[in-house]
């Protein structure tokens, strides 16, 4: 998929920095780093979700504000972000509220999950149960606009939806992994039960790790209390020089490393051999679009200069059978 970000700086700011190389470099550096960080954040969010572009579900509307079903999803949004609204959290062919209408985020109450927009939502029929997407990121005609995340790769069940033209119902576990509903399980039991289902199917398993939201890992540690200690350990990445802090959990088949990820949906976990999943791209993700050796362009309709960043990439899972996704973890 293609994902682009744009940095724009007004001509008067450029002119004031003229003759001061340091000021000009800082001007572009600050804006470019912000845009790059935003793009990387979007990639991480989408890599953990279902390809619809939905970053949060709405539980109630008090125009121009909405309350998120899961307040922890507030981390997925930023002030000034342009958003659109869709009538489904899972469909790749949703109805977009107000068609082309957008609303800009004016304030975020992160702990309560209340997001306020710059204009009312009644005229575009936003209602409880709708999803919020970054403007332009909604799926259309059965095709995802954003990268395909783990919720779609590891769909589980007996009748997983087709993916990239592949019919996955012929061998669902091998082609779509497994899911485990842990509604009635203590949190530690859910991990152990999921691990057993995984190792039965995922022959030749390597090192297991588990991604989860920090709020869920906190509750897991509370439930275990003094029953066991959790040493911190390094978890190496396939990228040279990059590693993650992890907490070790003793499973039935060896040590499982729990990785805290604030963008992972609360109430779920992903357990598996993470080396079988990767993000592949043509060039860095993101990278500057200066293929013609021009770092920035003039906007012909405004006194503005702009720089463009792009990602041409996709997330891939090479062995879905080596993953299981836990749902309703901790009763969430």
mmCIF file of C-alpha atoms in Angstrom:
data_model
loop_
_atom_site.group_PDB
_atom_site.id
_atom_site.type_symbol
_atom_site.label_atom_id
_atom_site.label_comp_id
_atom_site.label_asym_id
_atom_site.label_seq_id
_atom_site.Cartn_x
_atom_site.Cartn_y
_atom_site.Cartn_z
ATOM 1 C CA UNK A 1 0.000 0.000 0.000
ATOM 2 C CA UNK A 2 1.019 3.631 -0.491
ATOM 3 C CA UNK A 3 1.019 6.034 2.439
ATOM 4 C CA UNK A 4 2.092 9.667 2.148
ATOM 5 C CA UNK A 5 2.765 12.573 4.484
ATOM 6 C CA UNK A 6 3.263 16.226 3.592
ATOM 7 C CA UNK A 7 5.233 18.965 5.361
ATOM 8 C CA UNK A 8 4.377 22.565 4.482
ATOM 9 C CA UNK A 9 6.136 25.781 5.492
ATOM 10 C CA UNK A 10 4.939 29.289 4.683
ATOM 11 C CA UNK A 11 7.036 31.508 2.431
ATOM 12 C CA UNK A 12 7.398 34.223 5.078
ATOM 13 C CA UNK A 13 8.966 31.716 7.505
ATOM 14 C CA UNK A 14 11.367 30.624 4.765
ATOM 15 C CA UNK A 15 12.269 34.253 4.046
ATOM 16 C CA UNK A 16 12.938 35.101 7.700
ATOM 17 C CA UNK A 17 15.325 32.146 7.912
ATOM 18 C CA UNK A 18 17.154 33.217 4.746
ATOM 19 C CA UNK A 19 20.840 33.857 5.365
ATOM 20 C CA UNK A 20 20.808 31.847 8.578
ATOM 21 C CA UNK A 21 21.612 28.330 7.534
ATOM 22 C CA UNK A 22 21.100 26.945 11.034
ATOM 23 C CA UNK A 23 17.637 28.477 11.338
ATOM 24 C CA UNK A 24 16.610 27.162 7.927
ATOM 25 C CA UNK A 25 17.874 23.664 8.712
ATOM 26 C CA UNK A 26 16.064 23.696 12.075
ATOM 27 C CA UNK A 27 12.860 24.881 10.405
ATOM 28 C CA UNK A 28 12.762 21.932 8.037
ATOM 29 C CA UNK A 29 14.233 19.488 10.558
ATOM 30 C CA UNK A 30 11.519 20.124 13.149
ATOM 31 C CA UNK A 31 8.704 19.775 10.632
ATOM 32 C CA UNK A 32 10.187 16.734 8.893
ATOM 33 C CA UNK A 33 10.865 14.865 12.128
ATOM 34 C CA UNK A 34 7.294 15.520 13.235
ATOM 35 C CA UNK A 35 5.882 14.221 9.955
ATOM 36 C CA UNK A 36 8.130 11.145 10.014
ATOM 37 C CA UNK A 37 7.152 10.360 13.596
ATOM 38 C CA UNK A 38 3.468 10.683 12.696
ATOM 39 C CA UNK A 39 3.870 8.303 9.757
ATOM 40 C CA UNK A 40 5.767 5.712 11.815
ATOM 41 C CA UNK A 41 3.072 5.902 14.505
ATOM 42 C CA UNK A 42 0.355 5.316 11.895
ATOM 43 C CA UNK A 43 2.227 2.281 10.564
ATOM 44 C CA UNK A 44 2.485 0.772 14.045
ATOM 45 C CA UNK A 45 -1.200 1.334 14.803
ATOM 46 C CA UNK A 46 -2.320 -0.156 11.500
ATOM 47 C CA UNK A 47 0.068 -3.124 11.771
ATOM 48 C CA UNK A 48 -1.814 -4.195 14.914
ATOM 49 C CA UNK A 49 -5.353 -3.793 13.561
ATOM 50 C CA UNK A 50 -7.633 -5.148 10.858
ATOM 51 C CA UNK A 51 -6.929 -3.160 7.690
ATOM 52 C CA UNK A 52 -10.046 -0.971 7.950
ATOM 53 C CA UNK A 53 -8.109 2.077 9.118
ATOM 54 C CA UNK A 54 -10.343 2.322 12.206
ATOM 55 C CA UNK A 55 -8.308 3.607 15.148
ATOM 56 C CA UNK A 56 -11.086 3.795 17.719
ATOM 57 C CA UNK A 57 -14.744 2.864 18.209
ATOM 58 C CA UNK A 58 -17.390 5.306 19.446
ATOM 59 C CA UNK A 59 -19.590 4.342 22.398
ATOM 60 C CA UNK A 60 -21.511 7.648 22.661
ATOM 61 C CA UNK A 61 -21.875 10.962 20.837
ATOM 62 C CA UNK A 62 -22.400 14.377 22.473
ATOM 63 C CA UNK A 63 -21.667 16.540 19.449
ATOM 64 C CA UNK A 64 -19.063 17.806 18.773
ATOM 65 C CA UNK A 65 -17.501 15.288 21.187
ATOM 66 C CA UNK A 66 -17.435 11.494 21.193
ATOM 67 C CA UNK A 67 -16.485 8.967 23.851
ATOM 68 C CA UNK A 68 -14.333 6.029 22.789
ATOM 69 C CA UNK A 69 -15.502 2.520 23.630
ATOM 70 C CA UNK A 70 -11.972 1.815 24.823
ATOM 71 C CA UNK A 71 -10.399 4.937 26.407
ATOM 72 C CA UNK A 72 -6.916 3.436 25.905
ATOM 73 C CA UNK A 73 -7.400 3.972 22.145
ATOM 74 C CA UNK A 74 -7.039 7.722 22.696
ATOM 75 C CA UNK A 75 -3.282 7.238 22.229
ATOM 76 C CA UNK A 76 -3.986 6.586 18.543
ATOM 77 C CA UNK A 77 -5.107 10.201 17.954
ATOM 78 C CA UNK A 78 -3.410 13.620 17.907
ATOM 79 C CA UNK A 79 -4.487 17.243 18.196
ATOM 80 C CA UNK A 80 -5.220 18.796 14.812
ATOM 81 C CA UNK A 81 -5.711 15.410 13.141
ATOM 82 C CA UNK A 82 -8.297 15.324 10.357
ATOM 83 C CA UNK A 83 -10.723 12.433 10.810
ATOM 84 C CA UNK A 84 -13.614 10.719 9.074
ATOM 85 C CA UNK A 85 -16.221 8.295 10.408
ATOM 86 C CA UNK A 86 -17.362 4.903 9.121
ATOM 87 C CA UNK A 87 -20.372 2.753 10.037
ATOM 88 C CA UNK A 88 -18.420 -0.488 10.567
ATOM 89 C CA UNK A 89 -15.416 -1.501 12.637
ATOM 90 C CA UNK A 90 -14.603 -4.555 10.505
ATOM 91 C CA UNK A 91 -15.895 -4.080 6.961
ATOM 92 C CA UNK A 92 -13.552 -3.273 4.079
ATOM 93 C CA UNK A 93 -16.588 -1.767 2.298
ATOM 94 C CA UNK A 94 -17.980 0.639 4.912
ATOM 95 C CA UNK A 95 -20.317 3.591 4.492
ATOM 96 C CA UNK A 96 -18.466 6.833 5.192
ATOM 97 C CA UNK A 97 -20.467 9.305 7.265
ATOM 98 C CA UNK A 98 -20.953 12.540 5.366
ATOM 99 C CA UNK A 99 -19.107 11.055 2.364
ATOM 100 C CA UNK A 100 -16.235 13.534 2.070
ATOM 101 C CA UNK A 101 -16.839 15.394 5.342
ATOM 102 C CA UNK A 102 -13.892 15.696 7.730
ATOM 103 C CA UNK A 103 -13.596 16.914 11.295
ATOM 104 C CA UNK A 104 -10.443 18.167 13.025
ATOM 105 C CA UNK A 105 -9.590 17.086 16.579
ATOM 106 C CA UNK A 106 -9.571 20.137 18.857
ATOM 107 C CA UNK A 107 -9.079 18.444 22.245
ATOM 108 C CA UNK A 108 -8.425 14.986 23.716
ATOM 109 C CA UNK A 109 -9.235 13.834 27.263
ATOM 110 C CA UNK A 110 -6.982 10.801 27.118
ATOM 111 C CA UNK A 111 -7.845 9.150 30.420
ATOM 112 C CA UNK A 112 -11.606 9.260 29.837
ATOM 113 C CA UNK A 113 -11.406 8.672 26.076
ATOM 114 C CA UNK A 114 -13.379 11.804 25.109
ATOM 115 C CA UNK A 115 -12.390 13.390 21.795
ATOM 116 C CA UNK A 116 -13.781 16.787 20.771
ATOM 117 C CA UNK A 117 -13.884 17.949 17.167
ATOM 118 C CA UNK A 118 -13.980 21.409 15.616
ATOM 119 C CA UNK A 119 -17.548 21.069 14.285
ATOM 120 C CA UNK A 120 -20.797 19.293 15.081
ATOM 121 C CA UNK A 121 -21.318 15.668 14.048
ATOM 122 C CA UNK A 122 -25.113 15.523 13.766
ATOM 123 C CA UNK A 123 -25.307 16.662 10.150
ATOM 124 C CA UNK A 124 -23.085 13.775 9.039
ATOM 125 C CA UNK A 125 -25.029 11.190 11.108
ATOM 126 C CA UNK A 126 -22.183 10.022 13.359
ATOM 127 C CA UNK A 127 -23.591 7.573 15.910
ATOM 128 C CA UNK A 128 -22.577 5.126 18.615
ATOM 129 C CA UNK A 129 -20.898 2.060 17.123
ATOM 130 C CA UNK A 130 -19.154 4.019 14.370
ATOM 131 C CA UNK A 131 -15.396 3.947 13.890
ATOM 132 C CA UNK A 132 -12.956 6.857 13.560
ATOM 133 C CA UNK A 133 -10.300 6.826 10.822
ATOM 134 C CA UNK A 134 -7.610 9.276 9.792
ATOM 135 C CA UNK A 135 -9.014 11.210 6.829
ATOM 136 C CA UNK A 136 -8.559 9.175 3.656
ATOM 137 C CA UNK A 137 -7.550 5.950 5.425
ATOM 138 C CA UNK A 138 -10.922 4.181 5.270
ATOM 139 C CA UNK A 139 -11.196 0.968 3.247
ATOM 140 C CA UNK A 140 -13.227 0.993 0.045
ATOM 141 C CA UNK A 141 -14.711 -1.635 -2.254
ATOM 142 C CA UNK A 142 -13.367 -4.525 -0.190
ATOM 143 C CA UNK A 143 -9.784 -3.250 -0.398
ATOM 144 C CA UNK A 144 -7.727 -1.926 2.510
ATOM 145 C CA UNK A 145 -6.106 1.491 2.100
ATOM 146 C CA UNK A 146 -3.744 1.013 5.044
ATOM 147 C CA UNK A 147 -1.419 -1.914 5.763
ATOM 148 C CA UNK A 148 -3.003 -5.236 6.695
ATOM 149 C CA UNK A 149 -2.590 -5.724 10.427
ATOM 150 C CA UNK A 150 -2.386 -8.722 12.729
ATOM 151 C CA UNK A 151 -6.132 -8.773 13.435
ATOM 152 C CA UNK A 152 -6.730 -9.646 9.778
ATOM 153 C CA UNK A 153 -3.680 -11.867 9.267
ATOM 154 C CA UNK A 154 -4.534 -13.826 12.429
ATOM 155 C CA UNK A 155 -8.298 -13.898 11.911
ATOM 156 C CA UNK A 156 -8.809 -17.369 13.414
ATOM 157 C CA UNK A 157 -12.126 -19.207 13.309
ATOM 158 C CA UNK A 158 -13.398 -21.770 10.804
ATOM 159 C CA UNK A 159 -14.351 -19.302 8.058
ATOM 160 C CA UNK A 160 -11.708 -16.572 7.861
ATOM 161 C CA UNK A 161 -12.192 -14.020 5.098
ATOM 162 C CA UNK A 162 -10.131 -14.224 1.922
ATOM 163 C CA UNK A 163 -6.859 -12.319 2.075
ATOM 164 C CA UNK A 164 -4.998 -11.009 -0.987
ATOM 165 C CA UNK A 165 -7.131 -13.298 -3.136
ATOM 166 C CA UNK A 166 -6.375 -16.434 -1.112
ATOM 167 C CA UNK A 167 -9.253 -18.594 0.094
ATOM 168 C CA UNK A 168 -8.324 -19.382 3.688
ATOM 169 C CA UNK A 169 -11.210 -21.685 4.595
ATOM 170 C CA UNK A 170 -9.482 -24.797 3.182
ATOM 171 C CA UNK A 171 -6.953 -24.831 6.039
ATOM 172 C CA UNK A 172 -7.962 -22.022 8.421
ATOM 173 C CA UNK A 173 -5.383 -22.647 11.153
ATOM 174 C CA UNK A 174 -2.468 -22.771 8.750
ATOM 175 C CA UNK A 175 -3.611 -19.813 6.677
ATOM 176 C CA UNK A 176 -5.292 -17.590 9.296
ATOM 177 C CA UNK A 177 -3.892 -18.681 12.655
ATOM 178 C CA UNK A 178 -6.068 -19.094 15.737
ATOM 179 C CA UNK A 179 -8.016 -16.933 18.146
ATOM 180 C CA UNK A 180 -8.839 -17.760 21.747
ATOM 181 C CA UNK A 181 -11.749 -16.237 23.674
ATOM 182 C CA UNK A 182 -10.512 -15.881 27.234
ATOM 183 C CA UNK A 183 -13.699 -14.401 28.699
ATOM 184 C CA UNK A 184 -13.907 -16.751 31.680
ATOM 185 C CA UNK A 185 -10.178 -17.303 32.229
ATOM 186 C CA UNK A 186 -7.868 -15.678 34.752
ATOM 187 C CA UNK A 187 -5.300 -13.731 32.752
ATOM 188 C CA UNK A 188 -2.398 -16.133 33.401
ATOM 189 C CA UNK A 189 -4.579 -19.148 32.542
ATOM 190 C CA UNK A 190 -5.524 -17.525 29.246
ATOM 191 C CA UNK A 191 -1.872 -17.305 28.234
ATOM 192 C CA UNK A 192 -1.198 -20.920 29.200
ATOM 193 C CA UNK A 193 -4.314 -22.172 27.382
ATOM 194 C CA UNK A 194 -3.454 -20.172 24.272
ATOM 195 C CA UNK A 195 0.099 -21.476 24.375
ATOM 196 C CA UNK A 196 -1.110 -25.089 24.422
ATOM 197 C CA UNK A 197 -3.378 -24.503 21.408
ATOM 198 C CA UNK A 198 -0.505 -22.846 19.606
ATOM 199 C CA UNK A 199 2.105 -25.539 20.203
ATOM 200 C CA UNK A 200 -0.291 -28.316 19.128
ATOM 201 C CA UNK A 201 -0.565 -26.710 15.673
ATOM 202 C CA UNK A 202 2.600 -24.648 15.292
ATOM 203 C CA UNK A 203 5.133 -27.430 14.996
ATOM 204 C CA UNK A 204 8.795 -26.460 15.177
ATOM 205 C CA UNK A 205 8.055 -23.423 17.341
ATOM 206 C CA UNK A 206 10.937 -21.082 18.050
ATOM 207 C CA UNK A 207 11.091 -18.449 20.791
ATOM 208 C CA UNK A 208 7.620 -17.272 21.792
ATOM 209 C CA UNK A 209 6.772 -13.704 22.659
ATOM 210 C CA UNK A 210 3.536 -11.952 23.480
ATOM 211 C CA UNK A 211 2.485 -8.401 22.659
ATOM 212 C CA UNK A 212 -0.107 -6.694 24.837
ATOM 213 C CA UNK A 213 -1.236 -3.301 26.058
ATOM 214 C CA UNK A 214 0.635 -1.961 29.138
ATOM 215 C CA UNK A 215 -2.684 -1.703 31.014
ATOM 216 C CA UNK A 216 -3.282 -5.435 30.514
ATOM 217 C CA UNK A 217 0.265 -6.389 31.501
ATOM 218 C CA UNK A 218 -0.213 -4.324 34.657
ATOM 219 C CA UNK A 219 -3.340 -6.317 35.553
ATOM 220 C CA UNK A 220 -1.559 -9.596 34.805
ATOM 221 C CA UNK A 221 1.211 -8.721 37.249
ATOM 222 C CA UNK A 222 -1.368 -7.748 39.870
ATOM 223 C CA UNK A 223 -3.211 -11.059 39.598
ATOM 224 C CA UNK A 224 -0.003 -13.024 39.987
ATOM 225 C CA UNK A 225 1.217 -10.946 42.906
ATOM 226 C CA UNK A 226 3.961 -12.780 44.795
ATOM 227 C CA UNK A 227 3.474 -16.126 43.081
ATOM 228 C CA UNK A 228 6.320 -15.585 40.649
ATOM 229 C CA UNK A 229 8.946 -13.010 39.750
ATOM 230 C CA UNK A 230 9.262 -11.424 36.332
ATOM 231 C CA UNK A 231 12.827 -10.501 35.377
ATOM 232 C CA UNK A 232 13.266 -7.913 32.639
ATOM 233 C CA UNK A 233 15.168 -9.116 29.604
ATOM 234 C CA UNK A 234 16.323 -7.867 26.214
ATOM 235 C CA UNK A 235 14.402 -8.975 23.144
ATOM 236 C CA UNK A 236 16.484 -8.588 20.007
ATOM 237 C CA UNK A 237 14.988 -7.297 16.772
ATOM 238 C CA UNK A 238 15.810 -8.350 13.225
ATOM 239 C CA UNK A 239 16.989 -4.755 12.762
ATOM 240 C CA UNK A 240 20.630 -4.427 13.810
ATOM 241 C CA UNK A 241 21.122 -2.515 17.033
ATOM 242 C CA UNK A 242 17.431 -2.496 17.943
ATOM 243 C CA UNK A 243 16.028 -4.343 20.945
ATOM 244 C CA UNK A 244 12.999 -4.230 23.220
ATOM 245 C CA UNK A 245 12.550 -4.552 26.953
ATOM 246 C CA UNK A 246 10.416 -7.572 27.798
ATOM 247 C CA UNK A 247 9.085 -9.329 30.887
ATOM 248 C CA UNK A 248 9.551 -13.081 31.092
ATOM 249 C CA UNK A 249 6.595 -15.374 31.767
ATOM 250 C CA UNK A 250 7.121 -19.075 32.362
ATOM 251 C CA UNK A 251 4.812 -21.022 30.083
ATOM 252 C CA UNK A 252 4.336 -24.762 29.771
ATOM 253 C CA UNK A 253 6.857 -25.001 26.941
ATOM 254 C CA UNK A 254 9.456 -22.511 28.083
ATOM 255 C CA UNK A 255 9.874 -18.814 28.679
ATOM 256 C CA UNK A 256 7.497 -16.388 26.967
ATOM 257 C CA UNK A 257 8.627 -12.791 26.600
ATOM 258 C CA UNK A 258 5.865 -10.239 27.187
ATOM 259 C CA UNK A 259 6.365 -7.022 25.227
ATOM 260 C CA UNK A 260 4.437 -3.951 26.322
ATOM 261 C CA UNK A 261 3.030 -1.997 23.371
ATOM 262 C CA UNK A 262 0.776 1.024 24.032
ATOM 263 C CA UNK A 263 -0.752 0.768 20.546
ATOM 264 C CA UNK A 264 -1.865 -2.834 20.990
ATOM 265 C CA UNK A 265 -5.677 -2.992 21.483
ATOM 266 C CA UNK A 266 -6.550 -3.299 25.167
ATOM 267 C CA UNK A 267 -8.164 -6.616 26.087
ATOM 268 C CA UNK A 268 -6.229 -8.626 23.505
ATOM 269 C CA UNK A 269 -2.827 -10.272 23.177
ATOM 270 C CA UNK A 270 -0.809 -11.715 20.311
ATOM 271 C CA UNK A 271 1.226 -14.804 21.132
ATOM 272 C CA UNK A 272 3.582 -16.370 18.644
ATOM 273 C CA UNK A 273 6.935 -16.527 16.934
ATOM 274 C CA UNK A 274 7.444 -12.896 15.980
ATOM 275 C CA UNK A 275 10.269 -13.666 13.545
ATOM 276 C CA UNK A 276 7.560 -14.963 11.191
ATOM 277 C CA UNK A 277 6.057 -11.474 10.805
ATOM 278 C CA UNK A 278 7.694 -8.429 9.236
ATOM 279 C CA UNK A 279 7.065 -5.073 7.594
ATOM 280 C CA UNK A 280 8.533 -4.912 4.088
ATOM 281 C CA UNK A 281 8.883 -1.728 2.065
ATOM 282 C CA UNK A 282 10.400 -0.327 -1.106
ATOM 283 C CA UNK A 283 12.960 1.955 0.485
ATOM 284 C CA UNK A 284 12.809 3.297 4.049
ATOM 285 C CA UNK A 285 9.409 3.669 5.685
ATOM 286 C CA UNK A 286 8.904 6.563 5.388
ATOM 287 C CA UNK A 287 11.358 8.199 2.973
ATOM 288 C CA UNK A 288 11.589 11.593 1.271
ATOM 289 C CA UNK A 289 10.150 11.736 -2.239
ATOM 290 C CA UNK A 290 13.112 13.494 -3.842
ATOM 291 C CA UNK A 291 13.510 11.129 -6.772
ATOM 292 C CA UNK A 292 14.048 14.121 -9.095
ATOM 293 C CA UNK A 293 16.715 15.521 -6.717
ATOM 294 C CA UNK A 294 14.347 18.270 -5.560
ATOM 295 C CA UNK A 295 13.936 18.237 -1.782
ATOM 296 C CA UNK A 296 10.960 20.598 -1.710
ATOM 297 C CA UNK A 297 8.337 21.967 -4.069
ATOM 298 C CA UNK A 298 6.380 25.207 -4.343
ATOM 299 C CA UNK A 299 2.601 24.940 -3.821
ATOM 300 C CA UNK A 300 1.175 26.846 -6.785
ATOM 301 C CA UNK A 301 -2.064 27.784 -5.023
ATOM 302 C CA UNK A 302 -0.506 29.234 -1.855
ATOM 303 C CA UNK A 303 2.553 31.026 -0.497
ATOM 304 C CA UNK A 304 3.853 27.682 0.743
ATOM 305 C CA UNK A 305 6.713 25.266 0.193
ATOM 306 C CA UNK A 306 6.270 21.564 0.818
ATOM 307 C CA UNK A 307 8.209 18.359 1.273
ATOM 308 C CA UNK A 308 6.657 14.925 0.764
ATOM 309 C CA UNK A 309 7.285 11.625 2.509
ATOM 310 C CA UNK A 310 6.053 8.228 1.385
ATOM 311 C CA UNK A 311 5.922 4.598 2.421
ATOM 312 C CA UNK A 312 5.397 1.860 -0.140
ATOM 313 C CA UNK A 313 5.030 -1.144 2.094
ATOM 314 C CA UNK A 314 2.994 -3.929 3.632
ATOM 315 C CA UNK A 315 3.041 -6.136 6.694
ATOM 316 C CA UNK A 316 3.550 -9.832 5.994
ATOM 317 C CA UNK A 317 3.004 -12.963 8.049
ATOM 318 C CA UNK A 318 4.879 -15.983 6.694
ATOM 319 C CA UNK A 319 3.445 -18.613 9.043
ATOM 320 C CA UNK A 320 0.039 -17.698 10.511
ATOM 321 C CA UNK A 321 -0.191 -21.115 12.188
ATOM 322 C CA UNK A 322 2.558 -19.956 14.566
ATOM 323 C CA UNK A 323 0.320 -17.241 16.035
ATOM 324 C CA UNK A 324 -2.708 -17.111 18.276
ATOM 325 C CA UNK A 325 -4.629 -13.977 19.182
ATOM 326 C CA UNK A 326 -6.312 -13.823 22.563
ATOM 327 C CA UNK A 327 -9.545 -11.824 22.871
ATOM 328 C CA UNK A 328 -11.533 -10.510 25.850
ATOM 329 C CA UNK A 329 -8.409 -10.825 27.977
ATOM 330 C CA UNK A 330 -9.069 -9.890 31.558
ATOM 331 C CA UNK A 331 -12.765 -9.557 30.757
ATOM 332 C CA UNK A 332 -12.129 -6.390 28.697
#
